[in-house]
């Protein structure tokens, strides 16, 4: 993460690797995602596949995050460990997971996914382009339409945590939650 002065304020190594290829090529990060304060607002970051893990949002909210950035490269179909392409398309996290996490943990979530085709020696991938910014009520402030997914787009929205109304008159997931998230990460088996 880069601060307004152009200096690195946090560096995060992905703790949840996706599939055999990532596990072959990378090692698991050993620290949970950081929350840094940018312009006085707690900001957390998740990397790609991690945007699909509810406990990570719970952790970030508990650490004071009000906004979560999720850069990702989620494709439609992907190459399996045996070299064949998946028969089932990869889920669109923006249909259920992102709105639910925004609503439950009262977060703004900026999900930035690649779009279009990428050709590399190992094969070709078509990324979903399903970027957007979701408000703490789970509704998109702005999100890629079907047409936007075919063009480069820049999405900008005002994310003002001070103006977020409560979830309900009496319920508040972040403070009502009685489960304790274990911050000790365990290596994959």
PDB file of C-alpha atoms in Angstrom, residues 3-126:
ATOM      1  CA  UNK A   3       0.546   6.552   1.145  1.00  0.00           C
ATOM      2  CA  UNK A   4      -0.326   9.987  -0.215  1.00  0.00           C
ATOM      3  CA  UNK A   5       3.367  10.929   0.071  1.00  0.00           C
ATOM      4  CA  UNK A   6       4.273   8.136  -2.367  1.00  0.00           C
ATOM      5  CA  UNK A   7       5.984   6.016   0.295  1.00  0.00           C
ATOM      6  CA  UNK A   8       5.155   2.374   1.059  1.00  0.00           C
ATOM      7  CA  UNK A   9       3.017   2.214   4.217  1.00  0.00           C
ATOM      8  CA  UNK A  10       2.410  -1.555   4.168  1.00  0.00           C
ATOM      9  CA  UNK A  11       3.556  -4.593   2.282  1.00  0.00           C
ATOM     10  CA  UNK A  12       1.411  -7.705   2.424  1.00  0.00           C
ATOM     11  CA  UNK A  13       2.131 -11.254   1.267  1.00  0.00           C
ATOM     12  CA  UNK A  14      -0.919 -13.299   0.333  1.00  0.00           C
ATOM     13  CA  UNK A  15      -1.821 -15.846   3.036  1.00  0.00           C
ATOM     14  CA  UNK A  16      -4.409 -17.818   1.039  1.00  0.00           C
ATOM     15  CA  UNK A  17      -3.009 -19.186  -2.213  1.00  0.00           C
ATOM     16  CA  UNK A  18      -5.338 -20.424  -4.945  1.00  0.00           C
ATOM     17  CA  UNK A  19      -4.878 -23.825  -6.503  1.00  0.00           C
ATOM     18  CA  UNK A  20      -1.921 -25.994  -7.374  1.00  0.00           C
ATOM     19  CA  UNK A  21      -0.176 -23.471  -9.635  1.00  0.00           C
ATOM     20  CA  UNK A  22       0.006 -20.731  -6.985  1.00  0.00           C
ATOM     21  CA  UNK A  23       1.152 -23.247  -4.377  1.00  0.00           C
ATOM     22  CA  UNK A  24       3.892 -24.454  -6.744  1.00  0.00           C
ATOM     23  CA  UNK A  25       5.119 -20.967  -7.563  1.00  0.00           C
ATOM     24  CA  UNK A  26       4.665 -19.016  -4.328  1.00  0.00           C
ATOM     25  CA  UNK A  27       4.950 -19.468  -0.588  1.00  0.00           C
ATOM     26  CA  UNK A  28       2.226 -18.529   1.883  1.00  0.00           C
ATOM     27  CA  UNK A  29       2.536 -15.188   3.646  1.00  0.00           C
ATOM     28  CA  UNK A  30       2.735 -15.606   7.423  1.00  0.00           C
ATOM     29  CA  UNK A  31       1.053 -12.396   8.610  1.00  0.00           C
ATOM     30  CA  UNK A  32      -2.600 -11.446   8.494  1.00  0.00           C
ATOM     31  CA  UNK A  33      -3.448  -8.478   6.258  1.00  0.00           C
ATOM     32  CA  UNK A  34      -2.523  -5.051   7.613  1.00  0.00           C
ATOM     33  CA  UNK A  35      -4.824  -2.148   8.333  1.00  0.00           C
ATOM     34  CA  UNK A  36      -3.233   1.224   7.715  1.00  0.00           C
ATOM     35  CA  UNK A  37      -4.660   4.695   8.098  1.00  0.00           C
ATOM     36  CA  UNK A  38      -4.868   6.706   4.907  1.00  0.00           C
ATOM     37  CA  UNK A  39      -6.440  10.150   5.204  1.00  0.00           C
ATOM     38  CA  UNK A  40      -7.567   9.161   8.715  1.00  0.00           C
ATOM     39  CA  UNK A  41      -9.493   6.072   7.505  1.00  0.00           C
ATOM     40  CA  UNK A  42      -8.591   2.461   8.319  1.00  0.00           C
ATOM     41  CA  UNK A  43      -7.820   0.652   5.055  1.00  0.00           C
ATOM     42  CA  UNK A  44      -7.226  -3.080   4.647  1.00  0.00           C
ATOM     43  CA  UNK A  45      -6.127  -5.092   1.658  1.00  0.00           C
ATOM     44  CA  UNK A  46      -6.890  -8.610   0.451  1.00  0.00           C
ATOM     45  CA  UNK A  47      -5.264 -10.239  -2.547  1.00  0.00           C
ATOM     46  CA  UNK A  48      -7.410 -11.957  -5.203  1.00  0.00           C
ATOM     47  CA  UNK A  49      -8.654 -15.340  -3.880  1.00  0.00           C
ATOM     48  CA  UNK A  50      -8.559 -13.954  -0.332  1.00  0.00           C
ATOM     49  CA  UNK A  51     -11.547 -11.741  -1.202  1.00  0.00           C
ATOM     50  CA  UNK A  52     -13.632 -14.923  -0.887  1.00  0.00           C
ATOM     51  CA  UNK A  53     -12.774 -15.650   2.774  1.00  0.00           C
ATOM     52  CA  UNK A  54     -15.303 -14.142   5.232  1.00  0.00           C
ATOM     53  CA  UNK A  55     -13.011 -14.481   8.285  1.00  0.00           C
ATOM     54  CA  UNK A  56     -10.506 -12.133   6.655  1.00  0.00           C
ATOM     55  CA  UNK A  57     -13.138  -9.372   6.443  1.00  0.00           C
ATOM     56  CA  UNK A  58     -14.079 -10.062  10.048  1.00  0.00           C
ATOM     57  CA  UNK A  59     -10.435  -9.711  11.033  1.00  0.00           C
ATOM     58  CA  UNK A  60      -9.957  -6.471   9.074  1.00  0.00           C
ATOM     59  CA  UNK A  61     -13.143  -4.949  10.516  1.00  0.00           C
ATOM     60  CA  UNK A  62     -11.961  -5.924  13.999  1.00  0.00           C
ATOM     61  CA  UNK A  63      -8.674  -4.136  13.322  1.00  0.00           C
ATOM     62  CA  UNK A  64     -10.496  -0.915  12.415  1.00  0.00           C
ATOM     63  CA  UNK A  65     -10.737  -1.169   8.627  1.00  0.00           C
ATOM     64  CA  UNK A  66     -13.528   0.854   7.066  1.00  0.00           C
ATOM     65  CA  UNK A  67     -12.433   0.228   3.469  1.00  0.00           C
ATOM     66  CA  UNK A  68     -11.010  -2.972   1.982  1.00  0.00           C
ATOM     67  CA  UNK A  69      -9.169  -3.014  -1.337  1.00  0.00           C
ATOM     68  CA  UNK A  70      -9.197  -6.288  -3.241  1.00  0.00           C
ATOM     69  CA  UNK A  71      -7.054  -6.343  -6.393  1.00  0.00           C
ATOM     70  CA  UNK A  72      -7.707  -9.602  -8.235  1.00  0.00           C
ATOM     71  CA  UNK A  73      -7.283 -11.552 -11.430  1.00  0.00           C
ATOM     72  CA  UNK A  74     -10.368 -13.780 -11.355  1.00  0.00           C
ATOM     73  CA  UNK A  75     -10.892 -15.441 -14.692  1.00  0.00           C
ATOM     74  CA  UNK A  76     -13.835 -17.254 -16.239  1.00  0.00           C
ATOM     75  CA  UNK A  77     -12.330 -20.708 -16.674  1.00  0.00           C
ATOM     76  CA  UNK A  78      -8.902 -21.608 -15.399  1.00  0.00           C
ATOM     77  CA  UNK A  79      -6.192 -24.133 -16.104  1.00  0.00           C
ATOM     78  CA  UNK A  80      -6.229 -27.061 -13.689  1.00  0.00           C
ATOM     79  CA  UNK A  81      -3.107 -28.758 -12.295  1.00  0.00           C
ATOM     80  CA  UNK A  82      -3.313 -31.443 -15.016  1.00  0.00           C
ATOM     81  CA  UNK A  83      -3.222 -28.767 -17.739  1.00  0.00           C
ATOM     82  CA  UNK A  84      -6.882 -28.994 -18.789  1.00  0.00           C
ATOM     83  CA  UNK A  85      -9.289 -26.069 -18.537  1.00  0.00           C
ATOM     84  CA  UNK A  86     -11.994 -26.150 -15.883  1.00  0.00           C
ATOM     85  CA  UNK A  87     -15.419 -27.149 -17.150  1.00  0.00           C
ATOM     86  CA  UNK A  88     -17.209 -25.011 -14.576  1.00  0.00           C
ATOM     87  CA  UNK A  89     -16.685 -21.235 -14.706  1.00  0.00           C
ATOM     88  CA  UNK A  90     -15.110 -19.575 -11.693  1.00  0.00           C
ATOM     89  CA  UNK A  91     -17.679 -17.982  -9.401  1.00  0.00           C
ATOM     90  CA  UNK A  92     -18.349 -14.276  -9.607  1.00  0.00           C
ATOM     91  CA  UNK A  93     -17.518 -13.081  -6.080  1.00  0.00           C
ATOM     92  CA  UNK A  94     -19.312  -9.792  -6.713  1.00  0.00           C
ATOM     93  CA  UNK A  95     -22.699 -11.518  -6.923  1.00  0.00           C
ATOM     94  CA  UNK A  96     -22.827 -12.713  -3.304  1.00  0.00           C
ATOM     95  CA  UNK A  97     -19.585 -12.681  -1.326  1.00  0.00           C
ATOM     96  CA  UNK A  98     -18.546  -9.039  -1.772  1.00  0.00           C
ATOM     97  CA  UNK A  99     -22.010  -7.534  -1.113  1.00  0.00           C
ATOM     98  CA  UNK A 100     -22.530  -9.807   1.915  1.00  0.00           C
ATOM     99  CA  UNK A 101     -19.161  -8.974   3.448  1.00  0.00           C
ATOM    100  CA  UNK A 102     -19.705  -5.251   2.874  1.00  0.00           C
ATOM    101  CA  UNK A 103     -23.099  -5.431   4.575  1.00  0.00           C
ATOM    102  CA  UNK A 104     -22.228  -7.695   7.492  1.00  0.00           C
ATOM    103  CA  UNK A 105     -18.972  -5.980   8.464  1.00  0.00           C
ATOM    104  CA  UNK A 106     -20.123  -2.469   7.459  1.00  0.00           C
ATOM    105  CA  UNK A 107     -17.232  -1.963   5.037  1.00  0.00           C
ATOM    106  CA  UNK A 108     -16.661  -0.273   1.729  1.00  0.00           C
ATOM    107  CA  UNK A 109     -15.113  -2.862  -0.566  1.00  0.00           C
ATOM    108  CA  UNK A 110     -13.276  -1.898  -3.736  1.00  0.00           C
ATOM    109  CA  UNK A 111     -12.921  -5.072  -5.824  1.00  0.00           C
ATOM    110  CA  UNK A 112     -10.630  -4.434  -8.791  1.00  0.00           C
ATOM    111  CA  UNK A 113     -10.533  -7.310 -11.257  1.00  0.00           C
ATOM    112  CA  UNK A 114      -8.645  -7.587 -14.523  1.00  0.00           C
ATOM    113  CA  UNK A 115     -10.645  -7.810 -17.719  1.00  0.00           C
ATOM    114  CA  UNK A 116     -10.022  -9.245 -21.136  1.00  0.00           C
ATOM    115  CA  UNK A 117      -7.647 -11.903 -22.398  1.00  0.00           C
ATOM    116  CA  UNK A 118      -4.105 -12.654 -21.313  1.00  0.00           C
ATOM    117  CA  UNK A 119      -1.892 -14.935 -23.399  1.00  0.00           C
ATOM    118  CA  UNK A 120       1.217 -16.456 -21.813  1.00  0.00           C
ATOM    119  CA  UNK A 121       3.297 -19.530 -22.699  1.00  0.00           C
ATOM    120  CA  UNK A 122       1.267 -21.640 -20.240  1.00  0.00           C
ATOM    121  CA  UNK A 123      -2.054 -20.733 -21.892  1.00  0.00           C
ATOM    122  CA  UNK A 124      -4.728 -18.088 -22.208  1.00  0.00           C
ATOM    123  CA  UNK A 125      -7.079 -16.675 -19.596  1.00  0.00           C
ATOM    124  CA  UNK A 126     -10.130 -14.465 -19.921  1.00  0.00           C
TER     125      UNK A 126
END
